[in-house]
Short mmCIF file of N, CA and C in Angstrom, two decimals:
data_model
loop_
_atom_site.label_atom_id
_atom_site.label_comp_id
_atom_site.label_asym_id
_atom_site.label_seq_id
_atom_site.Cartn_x
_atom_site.Cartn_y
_atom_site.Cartn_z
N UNK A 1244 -3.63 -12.91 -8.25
CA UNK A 1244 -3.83 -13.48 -6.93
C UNK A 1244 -4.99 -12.73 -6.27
N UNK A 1245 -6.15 -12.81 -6.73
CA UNK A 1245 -7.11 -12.57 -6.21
C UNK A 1245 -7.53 -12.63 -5.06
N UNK A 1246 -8.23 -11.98 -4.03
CA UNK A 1246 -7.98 -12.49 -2.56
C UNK A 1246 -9.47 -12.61 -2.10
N UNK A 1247 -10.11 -11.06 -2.18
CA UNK A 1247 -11.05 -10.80 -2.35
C UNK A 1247 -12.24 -10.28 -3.65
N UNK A 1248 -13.52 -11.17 -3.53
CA UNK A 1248 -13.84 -10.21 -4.97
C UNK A 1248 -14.76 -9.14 -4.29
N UNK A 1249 -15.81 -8.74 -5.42
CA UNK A 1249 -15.96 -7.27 -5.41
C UNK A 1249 -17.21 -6.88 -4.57
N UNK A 1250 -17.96 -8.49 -3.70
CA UNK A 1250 -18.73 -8.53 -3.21
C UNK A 1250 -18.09 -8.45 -1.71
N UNK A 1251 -17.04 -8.47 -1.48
CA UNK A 1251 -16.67 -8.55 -0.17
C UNK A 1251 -15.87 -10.11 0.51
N UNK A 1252 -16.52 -11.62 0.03
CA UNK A 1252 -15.93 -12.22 0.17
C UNK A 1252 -15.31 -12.97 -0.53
N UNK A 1253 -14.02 -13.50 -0.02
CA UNK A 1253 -12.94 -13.75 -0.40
C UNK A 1253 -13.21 -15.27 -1.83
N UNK A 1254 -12.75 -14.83 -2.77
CA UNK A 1254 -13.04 -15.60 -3.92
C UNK A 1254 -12.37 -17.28 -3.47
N UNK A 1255 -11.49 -17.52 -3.29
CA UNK A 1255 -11.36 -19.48 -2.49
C UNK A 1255 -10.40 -18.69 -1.31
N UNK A 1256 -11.03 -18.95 -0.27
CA UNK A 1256 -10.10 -18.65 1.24
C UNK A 1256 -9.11 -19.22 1.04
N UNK A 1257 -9.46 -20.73 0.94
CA UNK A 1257 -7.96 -21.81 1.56
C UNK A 1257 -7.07 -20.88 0.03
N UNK A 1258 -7.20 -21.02 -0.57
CA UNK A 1258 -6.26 -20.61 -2.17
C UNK A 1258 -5.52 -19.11 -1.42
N UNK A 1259 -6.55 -18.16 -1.29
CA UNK A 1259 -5.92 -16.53 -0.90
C UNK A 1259 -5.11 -17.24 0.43
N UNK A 1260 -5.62 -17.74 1.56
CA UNK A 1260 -5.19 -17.29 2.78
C UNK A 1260 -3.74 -18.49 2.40
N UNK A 1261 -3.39 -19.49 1.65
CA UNK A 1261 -2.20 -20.03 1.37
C UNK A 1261 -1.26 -19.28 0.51
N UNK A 1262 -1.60 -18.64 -0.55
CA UNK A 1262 -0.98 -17.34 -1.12
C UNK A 1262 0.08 -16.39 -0.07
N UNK A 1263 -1.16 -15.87 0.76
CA UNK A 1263 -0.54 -14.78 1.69
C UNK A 1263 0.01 -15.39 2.75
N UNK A 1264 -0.43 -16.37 3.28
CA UNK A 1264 0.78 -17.38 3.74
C UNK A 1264 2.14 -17.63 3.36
N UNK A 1265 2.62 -18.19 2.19
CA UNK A 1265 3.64 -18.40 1.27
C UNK A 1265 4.19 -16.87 1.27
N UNK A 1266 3.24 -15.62 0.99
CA UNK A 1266 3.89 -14.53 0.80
C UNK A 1266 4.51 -13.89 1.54
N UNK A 1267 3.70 -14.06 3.13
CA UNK A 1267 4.53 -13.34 4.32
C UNK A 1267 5.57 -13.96 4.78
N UNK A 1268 5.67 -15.02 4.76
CA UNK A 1268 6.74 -16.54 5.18
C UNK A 1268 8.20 -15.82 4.68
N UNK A 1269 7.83 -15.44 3.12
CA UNK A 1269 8.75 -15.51 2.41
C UNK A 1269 9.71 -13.66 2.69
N UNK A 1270 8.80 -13.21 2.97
CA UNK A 1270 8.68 -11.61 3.13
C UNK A 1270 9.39 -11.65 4.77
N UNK A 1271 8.68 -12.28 5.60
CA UNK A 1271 9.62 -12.18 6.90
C UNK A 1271 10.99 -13.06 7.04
N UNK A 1272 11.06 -13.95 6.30
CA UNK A 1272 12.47 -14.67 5.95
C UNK A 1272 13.67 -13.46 6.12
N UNK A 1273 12.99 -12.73 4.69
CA UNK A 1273 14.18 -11.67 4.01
C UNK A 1273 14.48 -10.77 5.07
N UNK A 1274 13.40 -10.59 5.54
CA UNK A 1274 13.59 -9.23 6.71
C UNK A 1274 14.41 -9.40 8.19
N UNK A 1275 14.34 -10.68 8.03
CA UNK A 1275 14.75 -11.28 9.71
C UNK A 1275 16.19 -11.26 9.04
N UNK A 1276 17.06 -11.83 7.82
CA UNK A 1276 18.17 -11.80 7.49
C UNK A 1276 18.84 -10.78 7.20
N UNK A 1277 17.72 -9.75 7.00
CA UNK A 1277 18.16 -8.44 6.87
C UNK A 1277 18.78 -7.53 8.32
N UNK A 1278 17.95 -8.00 9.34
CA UNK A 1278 18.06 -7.60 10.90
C UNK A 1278 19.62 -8.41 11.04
N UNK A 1279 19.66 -9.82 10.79
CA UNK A 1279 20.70 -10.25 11.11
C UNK A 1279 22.06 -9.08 10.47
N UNK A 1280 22.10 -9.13 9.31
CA UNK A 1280 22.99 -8.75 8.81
C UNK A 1280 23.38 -7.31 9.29
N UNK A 1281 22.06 -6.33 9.83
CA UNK A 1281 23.14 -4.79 10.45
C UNK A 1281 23.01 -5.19 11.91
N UNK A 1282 22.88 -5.80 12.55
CA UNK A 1282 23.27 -6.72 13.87
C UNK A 1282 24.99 -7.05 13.78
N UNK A 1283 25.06 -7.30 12.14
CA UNK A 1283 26.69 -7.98 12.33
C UNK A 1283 27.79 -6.96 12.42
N UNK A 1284 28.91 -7.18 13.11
CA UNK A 1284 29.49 -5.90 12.66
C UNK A 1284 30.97 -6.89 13.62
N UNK A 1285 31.97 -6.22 12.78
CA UNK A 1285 33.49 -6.67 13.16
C UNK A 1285 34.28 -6.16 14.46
N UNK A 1286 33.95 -7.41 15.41
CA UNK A 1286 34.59 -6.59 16.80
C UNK A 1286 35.58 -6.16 17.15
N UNK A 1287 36.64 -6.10 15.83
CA UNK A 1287 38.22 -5.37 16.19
C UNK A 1287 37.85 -4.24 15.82
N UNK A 1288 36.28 -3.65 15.09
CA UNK A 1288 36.16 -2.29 14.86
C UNK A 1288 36.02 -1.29 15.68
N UNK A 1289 35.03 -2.51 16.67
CA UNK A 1289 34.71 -1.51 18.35
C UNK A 1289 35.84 -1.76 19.30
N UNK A 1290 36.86 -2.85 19.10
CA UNK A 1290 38.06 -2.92 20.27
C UNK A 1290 39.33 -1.38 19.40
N UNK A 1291 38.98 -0.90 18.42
CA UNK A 1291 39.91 0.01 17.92
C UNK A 1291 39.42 1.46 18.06
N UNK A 1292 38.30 1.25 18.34
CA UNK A 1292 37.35 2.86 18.75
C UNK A 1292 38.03 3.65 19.64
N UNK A 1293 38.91 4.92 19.45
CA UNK A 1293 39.48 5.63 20.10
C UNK A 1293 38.97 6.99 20.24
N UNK A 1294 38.72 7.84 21.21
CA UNK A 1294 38.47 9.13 21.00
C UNK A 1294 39.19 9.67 21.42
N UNK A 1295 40.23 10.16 20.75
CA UNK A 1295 41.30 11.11 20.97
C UNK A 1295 40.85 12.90 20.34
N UNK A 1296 42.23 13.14 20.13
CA UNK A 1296 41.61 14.53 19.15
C UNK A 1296 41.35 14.41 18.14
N UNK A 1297 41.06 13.19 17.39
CA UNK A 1297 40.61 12.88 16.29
C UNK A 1297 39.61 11.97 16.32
N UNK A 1298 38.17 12.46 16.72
CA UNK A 1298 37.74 11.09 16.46
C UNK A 1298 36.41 11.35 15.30
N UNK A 1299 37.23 11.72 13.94
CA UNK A 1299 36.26 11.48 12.78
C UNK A 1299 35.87 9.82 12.83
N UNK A 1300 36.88 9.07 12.48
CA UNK A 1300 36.33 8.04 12.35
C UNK A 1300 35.17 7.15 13.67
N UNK A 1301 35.51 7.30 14.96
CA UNK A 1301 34.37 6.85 15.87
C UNK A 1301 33.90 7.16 15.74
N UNK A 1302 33.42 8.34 15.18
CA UNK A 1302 32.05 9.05 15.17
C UNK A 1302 31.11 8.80 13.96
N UNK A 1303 31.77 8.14 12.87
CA UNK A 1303 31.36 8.00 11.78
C UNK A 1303 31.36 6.10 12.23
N UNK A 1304 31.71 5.76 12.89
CA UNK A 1304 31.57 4.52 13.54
C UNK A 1304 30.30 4.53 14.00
N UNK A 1305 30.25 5.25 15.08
CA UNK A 1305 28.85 5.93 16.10
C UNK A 1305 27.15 6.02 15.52
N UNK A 1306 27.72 6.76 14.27
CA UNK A 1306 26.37 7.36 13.48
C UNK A 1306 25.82 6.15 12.71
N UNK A 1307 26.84 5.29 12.08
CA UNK A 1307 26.76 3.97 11.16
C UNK A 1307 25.75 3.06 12.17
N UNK A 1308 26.04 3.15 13.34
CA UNK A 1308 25.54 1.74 14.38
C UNK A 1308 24.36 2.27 14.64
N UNK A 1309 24.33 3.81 14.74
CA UNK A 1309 22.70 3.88 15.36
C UNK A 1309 22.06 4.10 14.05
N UNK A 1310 22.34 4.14 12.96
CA UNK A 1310 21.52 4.49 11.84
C UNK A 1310 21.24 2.47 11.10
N UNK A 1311 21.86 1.98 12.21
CA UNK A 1311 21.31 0.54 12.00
C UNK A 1311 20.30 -0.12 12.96
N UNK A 1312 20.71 0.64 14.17
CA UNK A 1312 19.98 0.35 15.01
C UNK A 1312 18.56 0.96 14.55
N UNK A 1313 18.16 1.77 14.03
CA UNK A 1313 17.09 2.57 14.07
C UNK A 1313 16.47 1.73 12.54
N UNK A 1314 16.80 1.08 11.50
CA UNK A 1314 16.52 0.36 10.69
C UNK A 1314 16.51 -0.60 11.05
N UNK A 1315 17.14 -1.44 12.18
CA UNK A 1315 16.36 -2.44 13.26
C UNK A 1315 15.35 -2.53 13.47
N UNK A 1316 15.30 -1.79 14.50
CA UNK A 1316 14.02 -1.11 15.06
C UNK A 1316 12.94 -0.77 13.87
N UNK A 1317 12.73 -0.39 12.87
CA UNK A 1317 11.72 -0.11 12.34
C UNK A 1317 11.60 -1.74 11.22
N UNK A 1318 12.46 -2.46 11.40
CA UNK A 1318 12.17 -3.91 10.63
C UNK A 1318 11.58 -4.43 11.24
N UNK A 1319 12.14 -4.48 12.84
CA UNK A 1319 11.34 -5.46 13.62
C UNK A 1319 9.73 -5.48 13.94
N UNK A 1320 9.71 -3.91 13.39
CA UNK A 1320 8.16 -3.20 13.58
C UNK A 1320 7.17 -4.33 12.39
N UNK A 1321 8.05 -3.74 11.18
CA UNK A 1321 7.22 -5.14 10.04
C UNK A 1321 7.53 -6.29 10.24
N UNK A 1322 8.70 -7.33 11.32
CA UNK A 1322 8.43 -8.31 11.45
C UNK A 1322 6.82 -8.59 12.24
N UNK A 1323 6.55 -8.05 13.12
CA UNK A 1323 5.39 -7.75 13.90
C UNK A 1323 4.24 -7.66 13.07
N UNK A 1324 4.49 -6.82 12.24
CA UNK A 1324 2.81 -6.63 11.18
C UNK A 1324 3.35 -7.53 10.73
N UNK A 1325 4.01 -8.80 10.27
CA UNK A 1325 3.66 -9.61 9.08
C UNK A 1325 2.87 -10.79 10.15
N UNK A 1326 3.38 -10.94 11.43
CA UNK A 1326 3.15 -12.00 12.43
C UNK A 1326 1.29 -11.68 13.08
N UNK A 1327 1.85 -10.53 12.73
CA UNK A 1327 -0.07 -10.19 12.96
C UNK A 1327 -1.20 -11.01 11.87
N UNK A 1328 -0.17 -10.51 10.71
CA UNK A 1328 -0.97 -10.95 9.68
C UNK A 1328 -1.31 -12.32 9.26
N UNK A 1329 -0.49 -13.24 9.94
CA UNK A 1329 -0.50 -14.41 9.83
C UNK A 1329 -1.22 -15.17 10.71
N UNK A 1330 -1.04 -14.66 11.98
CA UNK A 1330 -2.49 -14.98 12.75
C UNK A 1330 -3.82 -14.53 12.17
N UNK A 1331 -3.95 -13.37 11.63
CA UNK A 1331 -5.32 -13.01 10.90
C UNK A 1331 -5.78 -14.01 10.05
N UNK A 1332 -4.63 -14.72 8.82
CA UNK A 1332 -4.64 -16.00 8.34
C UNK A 1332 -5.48 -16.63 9.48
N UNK A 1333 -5.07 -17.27 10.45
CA UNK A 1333 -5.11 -18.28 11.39
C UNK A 1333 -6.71 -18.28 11.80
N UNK A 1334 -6.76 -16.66 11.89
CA UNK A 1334 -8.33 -16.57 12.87
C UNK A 1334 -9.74 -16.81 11.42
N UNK A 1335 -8.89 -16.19 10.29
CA UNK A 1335 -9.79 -16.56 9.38
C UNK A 1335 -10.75 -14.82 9.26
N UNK A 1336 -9.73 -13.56 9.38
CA UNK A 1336 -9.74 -12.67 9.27
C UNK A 1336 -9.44 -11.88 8.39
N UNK A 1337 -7.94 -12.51 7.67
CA UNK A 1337 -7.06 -11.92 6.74
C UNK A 1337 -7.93 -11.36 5.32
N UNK A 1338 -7.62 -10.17 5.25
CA UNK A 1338 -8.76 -9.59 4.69
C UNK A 1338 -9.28 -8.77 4.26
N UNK A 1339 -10.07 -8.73 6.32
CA UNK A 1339 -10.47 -7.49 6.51
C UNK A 1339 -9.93 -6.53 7.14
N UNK A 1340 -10.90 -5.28 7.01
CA UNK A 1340 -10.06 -4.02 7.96
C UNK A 1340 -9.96 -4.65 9.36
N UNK A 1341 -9.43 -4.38 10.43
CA UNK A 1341 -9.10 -4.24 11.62
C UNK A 1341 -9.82 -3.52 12.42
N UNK A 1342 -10.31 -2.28 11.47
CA UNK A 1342 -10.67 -1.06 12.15
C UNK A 1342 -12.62 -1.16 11.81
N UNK A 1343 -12.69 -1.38 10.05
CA UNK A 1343 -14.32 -1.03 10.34
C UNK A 1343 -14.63 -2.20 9.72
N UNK A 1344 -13.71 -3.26 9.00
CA UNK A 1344 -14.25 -4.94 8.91
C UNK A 1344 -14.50 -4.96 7.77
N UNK A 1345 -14.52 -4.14 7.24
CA UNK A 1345 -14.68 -4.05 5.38
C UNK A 1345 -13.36 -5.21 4.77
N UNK A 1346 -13.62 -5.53 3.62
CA UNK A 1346 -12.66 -6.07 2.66
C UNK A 1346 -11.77 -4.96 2.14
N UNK A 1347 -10.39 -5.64 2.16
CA UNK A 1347 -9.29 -4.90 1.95
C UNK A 1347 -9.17 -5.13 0.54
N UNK A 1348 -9.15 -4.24 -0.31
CA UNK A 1348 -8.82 -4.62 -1.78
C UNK A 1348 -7.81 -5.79 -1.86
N UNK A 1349 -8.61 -6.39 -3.26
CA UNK A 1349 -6.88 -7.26 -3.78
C UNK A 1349 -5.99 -6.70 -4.05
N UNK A 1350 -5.88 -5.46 -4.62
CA UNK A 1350 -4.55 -4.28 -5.01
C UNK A 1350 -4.32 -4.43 -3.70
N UNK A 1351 -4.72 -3.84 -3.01
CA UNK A 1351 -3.79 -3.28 -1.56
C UNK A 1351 -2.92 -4.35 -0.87
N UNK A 1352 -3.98 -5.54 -1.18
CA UNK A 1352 -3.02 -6.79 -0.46
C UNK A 1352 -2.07 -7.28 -1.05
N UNK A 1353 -2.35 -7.44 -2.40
CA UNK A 1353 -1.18 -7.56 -3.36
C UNK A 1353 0.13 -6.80 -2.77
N UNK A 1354 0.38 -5.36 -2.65
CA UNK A 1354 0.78 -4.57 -2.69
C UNK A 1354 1.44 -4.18 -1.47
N UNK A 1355 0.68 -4.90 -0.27
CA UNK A 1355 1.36 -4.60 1.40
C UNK A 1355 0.43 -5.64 1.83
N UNK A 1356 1.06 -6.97 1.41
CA UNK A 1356 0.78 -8.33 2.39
C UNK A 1356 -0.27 -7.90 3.91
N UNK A 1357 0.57 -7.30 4.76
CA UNK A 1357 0.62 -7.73 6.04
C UNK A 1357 -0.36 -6.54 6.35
N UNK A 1358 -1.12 -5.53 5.16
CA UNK A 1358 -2.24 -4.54 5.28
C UNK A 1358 -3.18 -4.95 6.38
N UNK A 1359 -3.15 -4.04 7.67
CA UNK A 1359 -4.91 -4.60 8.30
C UNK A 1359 -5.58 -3.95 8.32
N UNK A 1360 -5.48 -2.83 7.72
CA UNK A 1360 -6.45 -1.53 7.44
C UNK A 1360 -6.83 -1.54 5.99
N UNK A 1361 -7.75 -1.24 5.72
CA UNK A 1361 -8.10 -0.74 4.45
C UNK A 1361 -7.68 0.65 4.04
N UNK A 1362 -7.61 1.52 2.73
CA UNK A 1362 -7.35 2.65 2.07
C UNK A 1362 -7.93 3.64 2.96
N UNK A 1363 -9.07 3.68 2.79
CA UNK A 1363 -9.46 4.76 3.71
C UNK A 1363 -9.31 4.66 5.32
N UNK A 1364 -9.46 3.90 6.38
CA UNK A 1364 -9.11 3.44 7.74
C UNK A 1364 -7.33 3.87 7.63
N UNK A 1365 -6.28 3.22 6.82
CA UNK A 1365 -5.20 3.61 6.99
C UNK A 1365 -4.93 5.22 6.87
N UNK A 1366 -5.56 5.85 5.96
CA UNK A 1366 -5.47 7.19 5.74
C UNK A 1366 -5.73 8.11 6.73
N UNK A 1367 -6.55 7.86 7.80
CA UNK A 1367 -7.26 8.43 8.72
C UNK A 1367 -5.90 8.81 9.69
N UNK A 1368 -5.81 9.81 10.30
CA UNK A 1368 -4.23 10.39 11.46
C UNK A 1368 -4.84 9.18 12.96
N UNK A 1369 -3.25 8.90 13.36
CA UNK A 1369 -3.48 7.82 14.54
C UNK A 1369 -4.17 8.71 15.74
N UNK A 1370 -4.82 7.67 16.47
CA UNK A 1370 -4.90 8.36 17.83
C UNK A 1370 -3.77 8.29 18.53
N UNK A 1371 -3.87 9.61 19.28
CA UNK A 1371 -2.50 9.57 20.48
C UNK A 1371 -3.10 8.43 21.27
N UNK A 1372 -1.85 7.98 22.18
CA UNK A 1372 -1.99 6.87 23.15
C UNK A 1372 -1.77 7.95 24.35
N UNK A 1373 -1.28 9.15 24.26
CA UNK A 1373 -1.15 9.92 25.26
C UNK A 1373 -2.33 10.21 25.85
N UNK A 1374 -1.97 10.29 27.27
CA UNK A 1374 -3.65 10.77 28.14
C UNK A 1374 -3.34 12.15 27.93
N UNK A 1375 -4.74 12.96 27.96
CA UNK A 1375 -4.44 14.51 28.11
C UNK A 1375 -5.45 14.56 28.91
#
């Protein structure tokens, strides 16, 4: 699945950008069912939550929900990069870097669909968003 060749542009757009179409479609499907599923949880588990002098089990209740919540939270992050990426599709971007506009390898895209950085641009440490 070739995306890009070695000149920079993309060997048949409509062909790559329907590929990675089909690929993210299919890729955010799984992930959104995946969110559903630690979302689910049995409400006679939380109407039985007691903290008495024993509360191994709420607490092991406790740790279970936020250690889903926090795999939530970091799915919903790649639902986001795949939705990015699909507008990039859209704009007729999908591709390139984000950052310096270069072509993103076919390995890399192969490899992380929803890539908007290239190898070296991703490698680089983030800027803080913090003011100093």
């Amino acid at each position: 699945m070739s995306r890009i060749n070695p000149g920079g542009a993309a060997a048949d757009p409509a062909d790559a950008g329907r590929d990675a179409r089909e690929t993210l479609l299919r890729k955010r499907s799984e992930i959104v069912t995946k969110v559903d599923q630690l979302g689910a949880h049995d409400p006679a588990e939380v109407a039985n939550l007691g903290f008495g002098k024993r509360i191994g089990d709420a607490t092991s209740y406790a740790v279970g929900r936020m250690t889903d919540a926090y795999q939530a939270r970091t799915i919903y992050a790649t639902v986001a990069e795949i939705d990015q990426a699909l507008e990039r599709i859209d704009a007729g971007t999908y591709g390139r870097c984000t950052s310096c506009g270069l072509a993103i390898p076919a390995e890399r895209l192969d490899a992380v669909p929803s890539a908007a950085l290239c190898v070296p641009c991703s490698a680089r440490p983030a800027r803080s968003q913090a003011v100093r």
